[in-house]
Coordinates of C-alpha atoms and ligand atoms in Angstrom, one line a residue:
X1 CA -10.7 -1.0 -21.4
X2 CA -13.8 -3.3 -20.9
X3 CA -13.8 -4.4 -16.8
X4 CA -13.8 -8.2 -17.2
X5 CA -13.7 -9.6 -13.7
X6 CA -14.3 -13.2 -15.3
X7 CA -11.0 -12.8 -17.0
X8 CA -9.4 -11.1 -14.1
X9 CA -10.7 -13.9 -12.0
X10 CA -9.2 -17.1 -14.2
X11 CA -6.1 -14.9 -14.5
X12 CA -5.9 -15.4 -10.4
X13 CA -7.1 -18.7 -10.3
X14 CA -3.7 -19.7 -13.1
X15 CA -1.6 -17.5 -10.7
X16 CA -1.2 -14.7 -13.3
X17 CA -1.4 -10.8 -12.1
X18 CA -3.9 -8.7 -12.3
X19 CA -4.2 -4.9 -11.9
X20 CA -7.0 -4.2 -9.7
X21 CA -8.5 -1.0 -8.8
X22 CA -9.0 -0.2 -5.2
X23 CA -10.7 3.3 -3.7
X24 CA -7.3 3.9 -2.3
X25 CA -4.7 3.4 -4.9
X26 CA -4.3 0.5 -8.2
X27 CA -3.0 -3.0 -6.5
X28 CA -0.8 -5.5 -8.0
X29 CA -2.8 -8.6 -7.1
X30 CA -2.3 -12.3 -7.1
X31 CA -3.6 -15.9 -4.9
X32 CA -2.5 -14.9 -2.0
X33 CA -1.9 -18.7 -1.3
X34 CA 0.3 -19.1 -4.3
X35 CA 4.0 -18.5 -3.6
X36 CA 4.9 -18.4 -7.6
X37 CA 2.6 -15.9 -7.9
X38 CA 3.5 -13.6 -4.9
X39 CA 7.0 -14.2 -5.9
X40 CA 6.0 -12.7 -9.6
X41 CA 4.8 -10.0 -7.9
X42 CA 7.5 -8.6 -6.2
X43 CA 9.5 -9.6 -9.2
X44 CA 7.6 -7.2 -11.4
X45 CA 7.2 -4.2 -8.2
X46 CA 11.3 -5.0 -8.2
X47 CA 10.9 -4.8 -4.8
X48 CA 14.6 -4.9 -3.2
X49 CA 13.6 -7.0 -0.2
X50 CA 10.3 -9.0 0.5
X51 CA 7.8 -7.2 2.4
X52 CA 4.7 -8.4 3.5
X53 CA 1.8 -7.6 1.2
X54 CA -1.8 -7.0 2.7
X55 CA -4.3 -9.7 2.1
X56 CA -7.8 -8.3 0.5
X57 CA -10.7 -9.8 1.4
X58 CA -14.7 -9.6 1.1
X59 CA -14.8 -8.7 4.8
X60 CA -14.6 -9.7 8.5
X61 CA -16.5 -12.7 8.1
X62 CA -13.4 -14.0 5.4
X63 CA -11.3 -11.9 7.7
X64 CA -11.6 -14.3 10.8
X65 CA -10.7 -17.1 8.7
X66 CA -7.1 -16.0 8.1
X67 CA -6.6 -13.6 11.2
X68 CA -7.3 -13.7 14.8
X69 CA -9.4 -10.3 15.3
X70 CA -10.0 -9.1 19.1
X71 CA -13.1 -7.5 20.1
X72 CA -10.7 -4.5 19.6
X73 CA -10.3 -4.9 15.8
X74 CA -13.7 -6.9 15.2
X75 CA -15.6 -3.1 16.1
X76 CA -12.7 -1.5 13.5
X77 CA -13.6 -3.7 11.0
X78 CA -17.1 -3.1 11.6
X79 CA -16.9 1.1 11.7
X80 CA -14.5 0.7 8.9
X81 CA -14.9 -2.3 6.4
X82 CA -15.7 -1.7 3.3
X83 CA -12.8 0.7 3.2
X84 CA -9.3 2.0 3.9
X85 CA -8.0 0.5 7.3
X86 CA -5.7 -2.4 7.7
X87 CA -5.5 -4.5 10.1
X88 CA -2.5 -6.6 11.5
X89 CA -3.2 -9.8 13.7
X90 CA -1.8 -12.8 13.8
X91 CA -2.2 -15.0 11.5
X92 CA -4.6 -18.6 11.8
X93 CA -4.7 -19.8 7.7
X94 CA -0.9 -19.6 6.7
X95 CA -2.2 -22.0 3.8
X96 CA -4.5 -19.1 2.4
X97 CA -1.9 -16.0 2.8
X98 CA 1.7 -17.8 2.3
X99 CA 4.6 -17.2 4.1
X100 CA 6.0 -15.5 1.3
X101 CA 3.1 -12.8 1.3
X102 CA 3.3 -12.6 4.7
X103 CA 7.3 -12.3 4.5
X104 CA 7.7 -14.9 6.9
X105 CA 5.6 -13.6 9.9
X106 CA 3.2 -14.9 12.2
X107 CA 0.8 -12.3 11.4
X108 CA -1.0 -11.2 8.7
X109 CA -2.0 -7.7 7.3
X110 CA -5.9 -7.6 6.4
X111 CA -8.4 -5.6 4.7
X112 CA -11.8 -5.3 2.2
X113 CA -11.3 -2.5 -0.1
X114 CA -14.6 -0.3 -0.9
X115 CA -14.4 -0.7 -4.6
X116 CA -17.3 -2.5 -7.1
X117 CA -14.6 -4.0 -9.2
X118 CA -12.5 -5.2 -6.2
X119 CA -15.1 -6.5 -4.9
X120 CA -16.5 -8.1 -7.6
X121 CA -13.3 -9.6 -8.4
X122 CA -12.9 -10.8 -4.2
X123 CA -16.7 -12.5 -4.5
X124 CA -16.2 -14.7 -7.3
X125 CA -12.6 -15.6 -6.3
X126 CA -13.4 -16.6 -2.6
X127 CA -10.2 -16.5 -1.2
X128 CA -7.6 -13.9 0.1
X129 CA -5.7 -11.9 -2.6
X130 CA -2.6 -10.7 -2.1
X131 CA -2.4 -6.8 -3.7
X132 CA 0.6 -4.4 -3.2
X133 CA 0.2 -1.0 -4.7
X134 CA 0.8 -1.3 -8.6
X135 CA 4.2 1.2 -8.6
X136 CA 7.3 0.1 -9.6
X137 CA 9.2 -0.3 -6.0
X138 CA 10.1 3.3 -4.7
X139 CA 7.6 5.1 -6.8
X140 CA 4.7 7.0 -5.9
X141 CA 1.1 4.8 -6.0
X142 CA -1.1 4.6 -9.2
X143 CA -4.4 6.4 -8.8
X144 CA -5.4 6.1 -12.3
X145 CA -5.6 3.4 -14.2
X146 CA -3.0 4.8 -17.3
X147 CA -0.7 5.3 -14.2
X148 CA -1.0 1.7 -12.9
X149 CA -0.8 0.3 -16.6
X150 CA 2.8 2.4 -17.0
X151 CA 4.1 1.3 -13.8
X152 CA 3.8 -2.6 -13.7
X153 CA 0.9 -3.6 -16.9
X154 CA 4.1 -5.3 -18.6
X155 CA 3.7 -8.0 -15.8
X156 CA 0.0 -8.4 -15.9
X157 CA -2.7 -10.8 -17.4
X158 CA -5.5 -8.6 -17.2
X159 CA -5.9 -4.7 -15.9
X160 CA -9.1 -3.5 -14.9
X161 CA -9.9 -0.2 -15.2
X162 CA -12.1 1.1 -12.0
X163 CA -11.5 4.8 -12.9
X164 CA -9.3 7.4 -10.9
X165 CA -9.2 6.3 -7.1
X166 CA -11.6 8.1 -5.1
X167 CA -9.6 8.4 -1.8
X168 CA -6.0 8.3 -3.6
X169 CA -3.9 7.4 -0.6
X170 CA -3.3 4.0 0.6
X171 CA -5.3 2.3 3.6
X172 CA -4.0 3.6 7.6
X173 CA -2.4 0.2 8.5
X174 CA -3.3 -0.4 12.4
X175 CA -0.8 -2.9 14.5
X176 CA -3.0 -4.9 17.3
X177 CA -0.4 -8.1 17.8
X178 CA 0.2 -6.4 21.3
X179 CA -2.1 -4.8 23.8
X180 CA -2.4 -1.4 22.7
X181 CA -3.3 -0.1 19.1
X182 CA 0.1 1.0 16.7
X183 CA -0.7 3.5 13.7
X184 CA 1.9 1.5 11.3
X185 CA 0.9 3.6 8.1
X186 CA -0.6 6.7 8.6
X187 CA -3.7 6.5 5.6
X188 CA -7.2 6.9 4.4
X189 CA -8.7 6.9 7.8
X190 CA -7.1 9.6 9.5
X191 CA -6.1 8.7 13.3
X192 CA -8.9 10.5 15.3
X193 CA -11.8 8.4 12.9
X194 CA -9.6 5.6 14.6
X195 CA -9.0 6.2 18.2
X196 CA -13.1 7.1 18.2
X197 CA -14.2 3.7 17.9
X198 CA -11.4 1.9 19.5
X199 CA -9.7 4.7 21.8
X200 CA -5.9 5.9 22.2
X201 CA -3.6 4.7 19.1
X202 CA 0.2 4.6 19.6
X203 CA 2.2 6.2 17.0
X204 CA 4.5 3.4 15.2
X205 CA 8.5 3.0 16.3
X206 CA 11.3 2.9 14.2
X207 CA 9.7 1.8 10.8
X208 CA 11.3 -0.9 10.3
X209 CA 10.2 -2.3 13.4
X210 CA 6.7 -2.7 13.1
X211 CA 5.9 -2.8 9.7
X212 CA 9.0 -3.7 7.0
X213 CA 7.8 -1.8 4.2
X214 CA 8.0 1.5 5.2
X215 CA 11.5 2.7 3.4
X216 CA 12.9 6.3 4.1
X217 CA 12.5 6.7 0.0
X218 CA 9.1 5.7 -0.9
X219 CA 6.6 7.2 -3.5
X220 CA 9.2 9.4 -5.0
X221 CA 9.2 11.1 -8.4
X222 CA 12.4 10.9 -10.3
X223 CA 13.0 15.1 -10.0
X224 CA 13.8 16.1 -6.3
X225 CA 10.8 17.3 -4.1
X226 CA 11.3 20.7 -1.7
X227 CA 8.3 20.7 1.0
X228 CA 6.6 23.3 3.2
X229 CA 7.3 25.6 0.3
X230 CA 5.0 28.9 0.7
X231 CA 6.6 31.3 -1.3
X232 CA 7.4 29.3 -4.2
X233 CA 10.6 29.6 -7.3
X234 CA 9.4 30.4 -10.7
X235 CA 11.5 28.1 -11.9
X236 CA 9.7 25.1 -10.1
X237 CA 7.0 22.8 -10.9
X238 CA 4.8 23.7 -7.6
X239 CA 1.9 21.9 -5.9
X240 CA -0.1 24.3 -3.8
X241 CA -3.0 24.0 -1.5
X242 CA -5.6 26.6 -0.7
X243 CA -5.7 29.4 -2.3
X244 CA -3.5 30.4 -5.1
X245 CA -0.1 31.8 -4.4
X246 CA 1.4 31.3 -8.0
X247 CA -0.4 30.7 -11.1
X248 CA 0.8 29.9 -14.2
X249 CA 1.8 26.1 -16.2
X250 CA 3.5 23.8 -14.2
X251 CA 1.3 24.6 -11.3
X252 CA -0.8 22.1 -9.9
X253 CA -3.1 23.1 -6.9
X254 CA -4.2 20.1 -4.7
X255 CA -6.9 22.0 -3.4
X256 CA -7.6 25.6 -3.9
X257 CA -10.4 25.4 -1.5
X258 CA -8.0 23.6 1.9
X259 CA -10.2 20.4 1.2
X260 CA -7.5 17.5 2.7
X261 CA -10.2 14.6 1.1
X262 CA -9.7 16.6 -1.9
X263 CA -6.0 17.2 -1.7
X264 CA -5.4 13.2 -0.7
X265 CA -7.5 12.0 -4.3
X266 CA -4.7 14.1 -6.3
X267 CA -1.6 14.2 -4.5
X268 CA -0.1 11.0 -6.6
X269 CA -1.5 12.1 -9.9
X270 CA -0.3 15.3 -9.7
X271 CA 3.0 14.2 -8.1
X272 CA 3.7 12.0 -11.3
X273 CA 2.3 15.3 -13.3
X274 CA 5.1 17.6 -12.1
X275 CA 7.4 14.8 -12.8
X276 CA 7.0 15.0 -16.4
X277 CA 7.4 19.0 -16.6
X278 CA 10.3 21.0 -17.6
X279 CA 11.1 22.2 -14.4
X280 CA 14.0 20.6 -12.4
X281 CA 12.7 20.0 -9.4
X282 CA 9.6 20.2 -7.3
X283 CA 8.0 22.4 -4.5
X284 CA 4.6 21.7 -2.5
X285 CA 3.5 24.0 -0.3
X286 CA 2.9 23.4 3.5
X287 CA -0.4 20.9 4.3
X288 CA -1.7 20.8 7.7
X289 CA -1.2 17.7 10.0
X290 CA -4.7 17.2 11.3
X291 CA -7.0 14.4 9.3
X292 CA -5.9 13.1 6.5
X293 CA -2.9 15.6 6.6
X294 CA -0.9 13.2 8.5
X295 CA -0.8 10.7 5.8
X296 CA -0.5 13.3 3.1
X297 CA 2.5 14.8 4.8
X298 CA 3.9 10.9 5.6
X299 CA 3.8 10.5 1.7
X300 CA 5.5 13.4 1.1
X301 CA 8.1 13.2 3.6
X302 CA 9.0 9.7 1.9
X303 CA 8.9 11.3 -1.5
X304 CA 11.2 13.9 -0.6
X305 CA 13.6 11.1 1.0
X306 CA 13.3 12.0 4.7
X307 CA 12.5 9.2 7.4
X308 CA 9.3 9.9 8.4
Ligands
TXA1 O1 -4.5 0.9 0.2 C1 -3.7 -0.1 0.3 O2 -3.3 -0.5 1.4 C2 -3.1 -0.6 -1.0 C3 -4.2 -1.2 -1.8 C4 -3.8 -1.9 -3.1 O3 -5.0 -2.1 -1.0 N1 -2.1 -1.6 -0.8 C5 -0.8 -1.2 -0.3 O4 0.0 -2.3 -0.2 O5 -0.5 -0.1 0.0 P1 1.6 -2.1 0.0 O6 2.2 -3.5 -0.2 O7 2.2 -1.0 -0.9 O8 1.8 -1.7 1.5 C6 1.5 -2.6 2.5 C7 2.0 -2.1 3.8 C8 3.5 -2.1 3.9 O9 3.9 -0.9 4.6 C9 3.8 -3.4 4.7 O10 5.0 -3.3 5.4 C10 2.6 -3.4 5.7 O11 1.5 -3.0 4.9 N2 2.4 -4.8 6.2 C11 1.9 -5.8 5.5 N3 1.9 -6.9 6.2 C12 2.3 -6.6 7.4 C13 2.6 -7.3 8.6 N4 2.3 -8.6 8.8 N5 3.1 -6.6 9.7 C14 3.3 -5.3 9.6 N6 3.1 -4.6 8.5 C15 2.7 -5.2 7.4
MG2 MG1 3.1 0.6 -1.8

């Protein structure tokens, strides 16, 4: 499909939807100052409560305008911006990111994705836009764009297509409302890129607590998912990492060579590939916790149905 950021921009600016690639997974995006149009989009996602939807921006100098950034999370957005850490602050614009977006907080979740089209799209807009990931509610994140078109193009006015998502996880969402640092979403930046630029980071309570949209059954393919599998069934669809234990169809390996940056870029895809196998249900093998293995293992905790 021809990438017309015009078109996606008018769409906006009429408070259509728009499908809008990101390096981290496809978003759902709208005005994020438009309450019909945020409504539409959790009407499309089928969301089964509101949650509060991150607010994209060109970067921190649009940042400050709708969130009050400490020195703390100034010097994240610096190491960080353009790319996959949100930030959550409170909130100063409440005209630009609506209470409906924000779910009726006082604080506001903010980032500036690393992605030409995104960014194209941010530039000639000039104001926050609102952008959950493009998945029907519940179901794992597009990384391509065919994937974001099945999930939620019905609702749409325009799709651009940015190509399969180069990190393929969504952005590490980092609390700083109080005085220490919460990892709310494990993500794209793993936790020790974090805590080297802005020291010690607390691990998130109770889900629910800090950041609402964090369900026990999230990113889940419709067949059941059986983790830490290293000897796996025949009669499974499998996704392995490092090297091969099984070969064979209905195999997927996330990365034959232990790569986590590698394993991160497929794990949806190939999630929603074993989906539409033959096999009943679903193994993946174990994935260390260290990098980005804390968010790939917080995904697939989710998608197996198991509180994180
Ligand atoms: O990589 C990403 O973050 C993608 C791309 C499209 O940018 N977006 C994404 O959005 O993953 P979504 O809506 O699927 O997830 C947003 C997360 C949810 O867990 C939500 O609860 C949390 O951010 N969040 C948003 N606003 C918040 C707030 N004010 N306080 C706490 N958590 C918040
Ligand atoms: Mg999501």
């Amino acid at each position: 499909m021809h990438a017309d950021v015009d078109g996606a921009v008018r769409a906006l600016q009429r408070g259509a939807l728009v499908i809008l690639p990101t390096e981290t997974v496809y978003g759902l995006a709208c005005d994020a100052g438009n309450p019909r149009a945020v409504a539409a989009v959790f009407a499309a996602k089928g969301r089964p409560q509101f949650n509060p939807l991150i607010a994209h921006v060109t970067g921190l100098e649009a940042a400050l305008r709708i969130a009050a950034l400490d020195a703390r999370a100034r010097r994240l957005a610096e190491a960080f911006w353009p790319g996959p850490l949100t930030l959550v602050a409170p909130i100063i614009d409440a005209s630009a990111v609506c209470d409906l977006a924000r779910a009726g907080l006082d604080t506001v979740a903010v980032r500036a994705p690393d992605h030409p089209l995104a960014r194209a799209v941010l530039e000639a807009f000039g104001e926050p836009v609102a952008a959950p990931s493009a998945n029907r509610s519940g179901r794992p994140s597009p990384t391509r764009f065919a994937d974001a078109v099945e999930e939620t193009g019905a609702s749409v006015a325009a799709a651009l297509d940015g190509g399969p998502c180069r990190i393929g996880l969504e952005s590490t969402v980092v609390g700083l409302a109080q005085d220490e640092l919460v990892l709310l979403r494990p993500g794209g930046v793993s936790r020790d890129e974090i805590e080297a630029v802005a020291g010690p980071v607390r691990r998130g309570l109770g889900e629910a607590a800090g950041s609402p949209g964090r369900l026990a059954r999230h990113y889940a393919p419709a067949k059941p998912l059986r983790l830490d599998v290293a000897a796996p069934s025949a009669a499974a669809a499998y996704l392995g990492f490092g090297p091969p234990v099984r070969c064979g169809p209905e195999v997927w390996n996330l990365s034959p060579t232990g790569d986590l940056q590698e394993a991160a870029a497929n794990l949806f895809a190939f999630l929603r590939a074993a989906d539409r196998s033959a096999a009943a249900w679903i193994e993946t093998a174990p994935i260390p916790s260290t990098g980005l293995g804390e968010a790939i293992n917080d995904r697939l905790r989710r998608a197996a149905g198991h509180v994180g």
